[in-house]
Tab-separated table of C-alpha atoms and ligand atoms in Angstrom:
chain	number	residue	atom	x	y	z
A	899	MET	CA	88.891	-24.181	97.629
A	900	ILE	CA	86.420	-21.896	95.880
A	901	TYR	CA	85.654	-21.823	92.137
A	902	SER	CA	83.631	-18.923	90.956
A	903	PHE	CA	81.747	-18.891	87.604
A	904	ALA	CA	79.705	-16.356	85.701
A	905	ASN	CA	76.066	-17.488	85.519
A	906	THR	CA	76.455	-18.270	81.818
A	907	ASP	CA	79.663	-20.292	82.244
A	908	GLN	CA	78.834	-23.959	81.638
A	909	ARG	CA	82.246	-25.210	82.736
A	910	ARG	CA	80.878	-25.496	86.250
A	911	THR	CA	78.839	-28.519	85.108
A	912	SER	CA	82.057	-30.296	84.074
A	913	LEU	CA	83.674	-29.394	87.383
A	914	ILE	CA	80.685	-30.726	89.329
A	915	GLU	CA	80.739	-33.944	87.299
A	916	ILE	CA	84.379	-34.624	88.039
A	917	LEU	CA	83.899	-33.879	91.741
A	918	GLN	CA	80.930	-36.262	91.866
A	919	ARG	CA	82.836	-38.976	89.995
A	920	SER	CA	85.795	-38.620	92.371
A	921	GLY	CA	83.583	-38.696	95.467
A	922	ILE	CA	84.692	-35.239	96.597
A	923	ASP	CA	82.266	-33.326	98.811
A	924	PHE	CA	81.257	-29.849	97.558
A	925	GLU	CA	78.452	-27.353	97.684
A	926	VAL	CA	77.108	-24.849	95.183
A	927	SER	CA	75.698	-21.436	96.016
A	928	GLU	CA	74.298	-18.717	93.787
A	929	HIS	CA	75.089	-15.032	94.202
A	930	ASP	CA	75.605	-12.626	91.293
A	931	HIS	CA	77.884	-15.472	90.169
A	932	ILE	CA	77.945	-19.193	90.946
A	933	VAL	CA	80.300	-20.490	93.581
A	934	VAL	CA	81.413	-24.110	93.818
A	935	ARG	CA	83.034	-24.671	97.186
A	936	VAL	CA	85.136	-27.837	97.289
A	937	LEU	CA	85.038	-29.278	100.789
A	938	GLY	CA	87.299	-32.289	100.293
A	939	ARG	CA	90.933	-32.353	99.243
A	940	LEU	CA	91.846	-32.391	95.573
A	941	THR	CA	94.638	-34.741	94.548
A	942	PRO	CA	97.174	-33.434	91.988
A	943	ASP	CA	95.703	-35.627	89.193
A	944	ILE	CA	92.185	-34.268	89.782
A	945	GLU	CA	93.602	-30.731	89.818
A	946	GLN	CA	95.258	-31.522	86.504
A	947	LYS	CA	91.954	-32.778	84.992
A	948	ILE	CA	90.249	-29.586	86.158
A	949	ARG	CA	92.969	-27.474	84.553
A	950	GLU	CA	92.542	-29.425	81.307
A	951	MET	CA	88.912	-28.262	81.240
A	952	GLY	CA	90.230	-24.706	81.052
A	953	ILE	CA	89.339	-23.970	84.666
A	954	SER	CA	92.231	-22.350	86.452
A	955	ILE	CA	93.065	-23.120	90.062
A	956	PRO	CA	91.147	-20.530	92.033
A	957	SER	CA	92.488	-17.971	94.377
A	958	LEU	CA	91.444	-18.466	97.970
A	959	LYS	CA	90.321	-14.884	98.172
A	960	LEU	CA	86.721	-13.884	98.760
A	961	SER	CA	85.212	-10.633	97.678
A	962	HIS	CA	85.852	-8.537	100.775
A	963	GLN	CA	89.580	-7.977	101.178
A	964	PRO	CA	90.939	-6.537	104.402
A	965	GLU	CA	93.541	-3.881	103.501
A	966	VAL	CA	95.734	-4.424	106.515
A	967	ASP	CA	96.359	-7.982	107.582
A	968	SER	CA	94.437	-8.247	110.833
A	969	TYR	CA	96.095	-11.531	111.645
A	970	GLU	CA	99.596	-10.097	111.518
A	971	GLN	CA	98.390	-7.152	113.561
A	972	ILE	CA	97.216	-9.509	116.335
A	973	ARG	CA	100.211	-11.799	116.126
A	974	SER	CA	102.757	-9.008	116.251
A	975	LYS	CA	101.737	-8.281	119.859
A	976	ARG	CA	102.885	-4.679	119.371
A	977	GLU	CA	99.807	-3.698	121.296
A	978	LEU	CA	97.151	-5.592	123.207
A	979	THR	CA	94.423	-6.590	120.767
A	980	ILE	CA	91.032	-5.483	122.008
A	981	ILE	CA	87.968	-6.902	120.300
A	982	ALA	CA	84.864	-5.242	121.681
A	983	GLY	CA	81.219	-4.679	120.914
A	984	PRO	CA	77.798	-5.960	121.765
A	985	CYS	CA	76.917	-9.611	122.129
A	986	ALA	CA	74.445	-9.186	119.273
A	987	VAL	CA	73.970	-6.440	116.701
A	988	GLU	CA	70.587	-4.952	117.584
A	989	SER	CA	70.222	-1.629	115.785
A	990	GLU	CA	71.883	1.233	113.922
A	991	GLU	CA	71.768	3.441	117.058
A	992	GLN	CA	73.374	0.776	119.193
A	993	LEU	CA	76.351	0.346	116.858
A	994	ALA	CA	76.666	4.090	116.237
A	995	THR	CA	77.069	4.733	119.988
A	996	ILE	CA	79.407	1.829	120.605
A	997	THR	CA	81.717	2.322	117.637
A	998	GLU	CA	82.151	6.014	118.391
A	999	ARG	CA	83.307	5.100	121.881
A	1000	LEU	CA	85.558	2.258	120.668
A	1001	HIS	CA	87.171	4.586	118.172
A	1002	SER	CA	87.835	7.242	120.812
A	1003	LEU	CA	89.675	4.572	122.826
A	1004	LYS	CA	91.663	3.392	119.782
A	1005	VAL	CA	90.017	-0.030	119.768
A	1006	ARG	CA	90.524	-1.523	116.316
A	1007	PHE	CA	88.306	-4.619	116.305
A	1008	LEU	CA	84.516	-4.507	116.433
A	1009	ARG	CA	82.652	-7.640	117.507
A	1010	GLY	CA	78.943	-8.364	117.304
A	1011	GLY	CA	76.824	-11.349	116.419
A	1012	ALA	CA	74.526	-11.203	113.420
A	1013	TYR	CA	73.802	-14.927	113.694
A	1014	LYS	CA	73.424	-15.892	117.330
A	1015	PRO	CA	73.661	-19.426	118.702
A	1016	ARG	CA	71.084	-19.180	121.510
A	1017	THR	CA	70.437	-21.919	124.024
A	1018	LYS	CA	66.709	-21.151	124.030
A	1019	VAL	CA	64.866	-21.267	120.741
A	1020	ASP	CA	62.637	-18.286	121.622
A	1021	SER	CA	65.587	-15.977	122.354
A	1022	PHE	CA	66.689	-13.255	119.893
A	1023	GLN	CA	68.565	-15.043	117.100
A	1024	GLY	CA	70.275	-12.039	115.496
A	1025	LEU	CA	69.573	-9.716	112.561
A	1026	GLY	CA	71.292	-11.880	109.939
A	1027	VAL	CA	72.513	-10.057	106.825
A	1028	ALA	CA	71.089	-6.731	108.067
A	1029	GLY	CA	73.332	-7.128	111.122
A	1030	LEU	CA	76.371	-7.882	108.951
A	1031	ARG	CA	75.728	-4.740	106.893
A	1032	LEU	CA	75.565	-2.623	110.035
A	1033	LEU	CA	78.810	-4.086	111.332
A	1034	ARG	CA	80.584	-3.279	108.072
A	1035	LYS	CA	79.102	0.189	107.833
A	1036	PHE	CA	80.199	1.292	111.292
A	1037	ALA	CA	83.541	-0.523	111.196
A	1038	ASP	CA	84.350	1.238	107.912
A	1039	ARG	CA	83.366	4.602	109.365
A	1040	TYR	CA	86.276	4.259	111.810
A	1041	SER	CA	88.605	1.930	109.844
A	1042	MET	CA	87.932	-0.916	112.226
A	1043	LYS	CA	87.937	-4.679	111.592
A	1044	VAL	CA	84.830	-6.822	111.975
A	1045	VAL	CA	84.831	-10.035	114.009
A	1046	THR	CA	81.586	-11.968	113.739
A	1047	GLU	CA	80.312	-15.493	114.096
A	1048	VAL	CA	79.551	-17.916	111.312
A	1049	MET	CA	77.285	-20.655	112.618
A	1050	ASP	CA	76.928	-22.869	109.619
A	1051	ARG	CA	78.907	-23.573	106.488
A	1052	SER	CA	76.030	-22.306	104.359
A	1053	GLN	CA	76.677	-18.833	105.849
A	1054	ILE	CA	80.399	-18.664	105.070
A	1055	ASP	CA	80.261	-16.793	101.763
A	1056	THR	CA	77.808	-14.240	103.082
A	1057	VAL	CA	79.617	-13.618	106.369
A	1058	ALA	CA	82.992	-13.460	104.608
A	1059	GLU	CA	81.726	-10.638	102.412
A	1060	TYR	CA	81.341	-8.411	105.459
A	1061	ALA	CA	83.783	-9.736	108.052
A	1062	ASP	CA	87.551	-9.495	108.523
A	1063	ILE	CA	87.720	-12.348	111.026
A	1064	LEU	CA	85.340	-15.308	111.154
A	1065	GLN	CA	84.363	-16.463	114.619
A	1066	VAL	CA	83.502	-20.074	115.407
A	1067	GLY	CA	81.444	-20.244	118.583
A	1068	SER	CA	81.967	-22.546	121.513
A	1069	ARG	CA	78.997	-24.685	120.519
A	1070	ASN	CA	80.503	-25.260	117.078
A	1071	MET	CA	84.088	-26.125	117.980
A	1072	PHE	CA	83.324	-29.759	117.229
A	1073	ASN	CA	81.555	-28.999	113.951
A	1074	TYR	CA	84.117	-30.561	111.653
A	1075	THR	CA	82.301	-29.859	108.395
A	1076	LEU	CA	82.179	-26.154	109.286
A	1077	LEU	CA	85.859	-26.150	110.280
A	1078	THR	CA	86.875	-27.930	107.084
A	1079	ALA	CA	84.926	-25.466	104.961
A	1080	LEU	CA	86.600	-22.551	106.765
A	1081	GLY	CA	89.904	-23.995	105.641
A	1082	SER	CA	89.063	-22.815	102.147
A	1083	THR	CA	88.682	-19.152	103.073
A	1084	ASN	CA	91.571	-16.743	103.448
A	1085	LEU	CA	90.168	-14.909	106.453
A	1086	PRO	CA	91.512	-15.501	109.964
A	1087	VAL	CA	89.364	-17.852	112.029
A	1088	LEU	CA	88.796	-17.038	115.690
A	1089	LEU	CA	88.138	-20.467	117.154
A	1090	LYS	CA	86.459	-20.410	120.529
A	1091	ARG	CA	87.110	-23.284	122.858
A	1092	GLY	CA	84.221	-25.704	123.216
A	1093	MET	CA	82.856	-25.312	126.727
A	1094	SER	CA	83.581	-28.986	127.417
A	1095	ALA	CA	86.612	-29.424	125.160
A	1096	THR	CA	90.071	-30.386	126.320
A	1097	ILE	CA	93.038	-28.357	125.120
A	1098	SER	CA	94.057	-31.193	122.797
A	1099	GLU	CA	90.579	-31.375	121.277
A	1100	TRP	CA	90.684	-27.616	120.747
A	1101	LEU	CA	94.037	-27.813	118.947
A	1102	SER	CA	92.764	-30.737	116.861
A	1103	ALA	CA	89.778	-28.630	115.838
A	1104	ALA	CA	92.203	-25.939	114.630
A	1105	GLU	CA	93.927	-28.571	112.516
A	1106	TYR	CA	90.714	-29.156	110.560
A	1107	VAL	CA	90.953	-25.543	109.398
A	1108	THR	CA	94.681	-25.588	108.693
A	1109	ARG	CA	94.431	-28.836	106.680
A	1110	GLY	CA	92.054	-27.039	104.351
A	1111	GLY	CA	94.769	-24.478	103.606
A	1112	ASN	CA	94.014	-21.695	106.071
A	1113	ASP	CA	96.507	-21.416	108.898
A	1114	LYS	CA	95.333	-18.058	110.231
A	1115	ILE	CA	93.986	-19.408	113.498
A	1116	ILE	CA	93.256	-17.339	116.576
A	1117	LEU	CA	92.296	-19.334	119.661
A	1118	CYS	CA	89.855	-17.880	122.170
A	1119	GLU	CA	89.533	-19.148	125.743
A	1120	ARG	CA	85.996	-18.369	126.947
A	1121	GLY	CA	85.643	-20.561	130.009
A	1122	ILE	CA	84.713	-24.189	130.497
A	1123	ARG	CA	81.925	-25.995	132.326
A	1124	THR	CA	82.708	-26.914	135.900
A	1125	PHE	CA	80.696	-27.502	139.077
A	1126	GLU	CA	81.078	-23.844	140.157
A	1127	PRO	CA	77.776	-21.923	139.948
A	1128	GLU	CA	79.113	-18.440	140.838
A	1129	VAL	CA	80.261	-17.922	137.267
A	1130	ALA	CA	78.742	-18.881	133.924
A	1131	HIS	CA	81.915	-20.786	133.044
A	1132	THR	CA	85.274	-21.207	134.744
A	1133	LEU	CA	87.995	-19.280	132.921
A	1134	ASP	CA	90.813	-21.750	132.319
A	1135	VAL	CA	93.810	-19.457	132.781
A	1136	ALA	CA	96.210	-22.395	132.595
A	1137	ALA	CA	94.917	-23.174	129.110
A	1138	ILE	CA	96.154	-19.787	127.886
A	1139	ALA	CA	99.668	-20.496	129.157
A	1140	ILE	CA	99.570	-24.072	127.816
A	1141	ILE	CA	98.465	-22.972	124.339
A	1142	LYS	CA	101.365	-20.515	124.321
A	1143	LEU	CA	103.727	-23.411	125.089
A	1144	ARG	CA	102.193	-25.834	122.605
A	1145	SER	CA	101.414	-23.666	119.589
A	1146	GLU	CA	102.292	-20.506	117.708
A	1147	TYR	CA	98.699	-19.311	117.490
A	1148	PRO	CA	97.645	-16.031	119.040
A	1149	VAL	CA	95.326	-16.448	122.021
A	1150	ILE	CA	92.475	-14.171	122.997
A	1151	VAL	CA	90.807	-14.255	126.398
A	1152	ASP	CA	87.039	-13.725	126.544
A	1153	PRO	CA	86.220	-12.836	130.158
A	1154	SER	CA	82.591	-11.910	129.341
A	1155	HIS	CA	81.312	-15.386	128.483
A	1156	ALA	CA	83.419	-16.937	131.244
A	1157	ALA	CA	82.151	-14.634	133.980
A	1158	GLY	CA	78.572	-14.230	132.817
A	1159	ARG	CA	78.497	-11.133	135.065
A	1160	SER	CA	79.952	-7.706	134.480
A	1161	ASP	CA	81.707	-7.300	137.857
A	1162	LEU	CA	84.137	-10.139	137.090
A	1163	VAL	CA	84.984	-9.131	133.541
A	1164	LEU	CA	87.989	-6.958	134.432
A	1165	PRO	CA	89.742	-9.287	136.915
A	1166	LEU	CA	89.346	-12.255	134.563
A	1167	ALA	CA	90.666	-10.245	131.611
A	1168	ARG	CA	93.691	-9.181	133.635
A	1169	ALA	CA	94.332	-12.779	134.673
A	1170	GLY	CA	94.201	-13.843	131.034
A	1171	VAL	CA	96.581	-11.107	129.922
A	1172	ALA	CA	98.966	-11.936	132.770
A	1173	ALA	CA	98.932	-15.578	131.625
A	1174	GLY	CA	100.069	-14.514	128.143
A	1175	ALA	CA	96.946	-13.728	126.126
A	1176	ASP	CA	97.609	-11.596	123.030
A	1177	GLY	CA	94.250	-9.940	123.301
A	1178	VAL	CA	90.872	-9.715	124.953
A	1179	MET	CA	87.375	-9.985	123.551
A	1180	VAL	CA	84.755	-8.221	125.619
A	1181	GLU	CA	81.056	-7.403	125.397
A	1182	VAL	CA	79.979	-3.786	125.715
A	1183	HIS	CA	76.490	-2.325	125.283
A	1184	PRO	CA	75.187	1.276	125.444
A	1185	GLN	CA	72.551	0.175	127.978
A	1186	PRO	CA	73.373	-3.300	129.310
A	1187	ALA	CA	70.026	-3.687	131.094
A	1188	LYS	CA	68.289	-3.433	127.718
A	1189	ALA	CA	70.580	-5.838	125.840
A	1190	LEU	CA	68.717	-8.521	123.900
A	1191	SER	CA	71.340	-11.126	124.808
A	1192	ASP	CA	73.931	-11.630	127.555
A	1193	ALA	CA	72.758	-8.496	129.401
A	1194	ALA	CA	74.294	-9.459	132.762
A	1195	GLN	CA	77.842	-9.609	131.442
A	1196	ALA	CA	77.925	-6.485	129.245
A	1197	LEU	CA	79.984	-3.487	130.346
A	1198	ASP	CA	78.482	-0.051	129.857
A	1199	PRO	CA	80.603	2.489	127.924
A	1200	ASP	CA	82.089	4.089	131.070
A	1201	GLN	CA	82.961	0.734	132.621
A	1202	PHE	CA	84.486	-0.202	129.292
A	1203	GLU	CA	86.705	2.862	129.291
A	1204	MET	CA	88.133	1.909	132.695
A	1205	PHE	CA	88.467	-1.665	131.517
A	1206	VAL	CA	90.564	-0.636	128.502
A	1207	THR	CA	92.977	1.439	130.599
A	1208	SER	CA	93.388	-1.349	133.129
A	1209	VAL	CA	93.987	-4.242	130.705
A	1210	ARG	CA	96.395	-2.132	128.658
A	1211	ASN	CA	98.381	-1.352	131.825
A	1212	CYS	CA	98.447	-5.027	132.665
A	1213	PHE	CA	99.743	-5.856	129.174
A	1214	THR	CA	102.451	-3.183	129.319
A	1215	ALA	CA	103.526	-4.327	132.786
A	1216	GLY	CA	103.791	-7.897	131.500
A	1217	LYS	CA	106.075	-6.782	128.665
A	1218	THR	CA	108.569	-5.209	131.048
A	1219	THR	CA	108.745	-8.089	133.540
B	798	PEP	C1	79.709	-14.824	121.508
B	798	PEP	O1	80.917	-14.516	121.432
B	798	PEP	O2	78.796	-14.008	121.372
B	798	PEP	C2	79.335	-16.210	121.861
B	798	PEP	C3	78.155	-16.695	121.517
B	798	PEP	O3	80.268	-16.856	122.557
B	798	PEP	P1	80.461	-18.418	122.887
B	798	PEP	O4	80.406	-19.127	121.575
B	798	PEP	O5	81.801	-18.455	123.542
B	798	PEP	O6	79.357	-18.817	123.828
B	799	MN	MN1	77.431	-13.103	124.080
């Protein structure tokens, strides 16, 4: 739940007081206005007290409003959803090249990390807000949607200003304060499976978001840790089929982070689509060898073009069988 106040509006002090008195967790951030994000649940009597202060119940909407509902687009399964782009946003030139190619292939979702969860502290950590701006700029040029990761709840307002879908990374699937806070946004949440999470734990993580009032969940299978060293992670194809049996959520397969190598990206994507995935998320880079992160798994633009044709054929074949 988000309450937004003009800088001069003192009613926020009364709201903060009542939240503190009631032991409800919240955080305050300052933009051109002041935002009080309520992280706990408000009971009807507290809501009533807030209304009595002349503060109306807020809308869940944040400033950037997607014109077409991306969630419905993915859920409708009219076409295979393809989310593609670099692992990390690196430069204007990189996104210009990639988005032009995505657009020519009628790919509607642009991915790219502006905040990168890197295993090694010295690795490239992303461009931050500059990366978000580039994503929005090039997505808008071609009427595409932006899918990008939010690593921490303090980043939610900023990322939500630029993104259409908020990604929770594998390393954060168990971050319950982040998940709860995402429940108070109205943007779809693409929840990646924790690399060591069971299917039940993954679905329980989704419930943290839905309890907060946001049921636009997209689940993304990206491989789990096993003893097999040939791949970065083992793609759990069964999980895709099981999620389809146990929930209504759309499922996306991410063959890039499962494989960790570009030559396995297509077969794993096809396996995921055959198992019932509604879409694929794949990493593509103008010059994979020069990528600042996940270079070994990125497809180059020509490989990506073949990839798109092949996974679309697989999806169409699955519809007719
Ligand atoms: C990503 O999609 O760039 C990413 C970091 O993936 P994961 O969280 O699955 O490792
Ligand atoms: Mn990556």
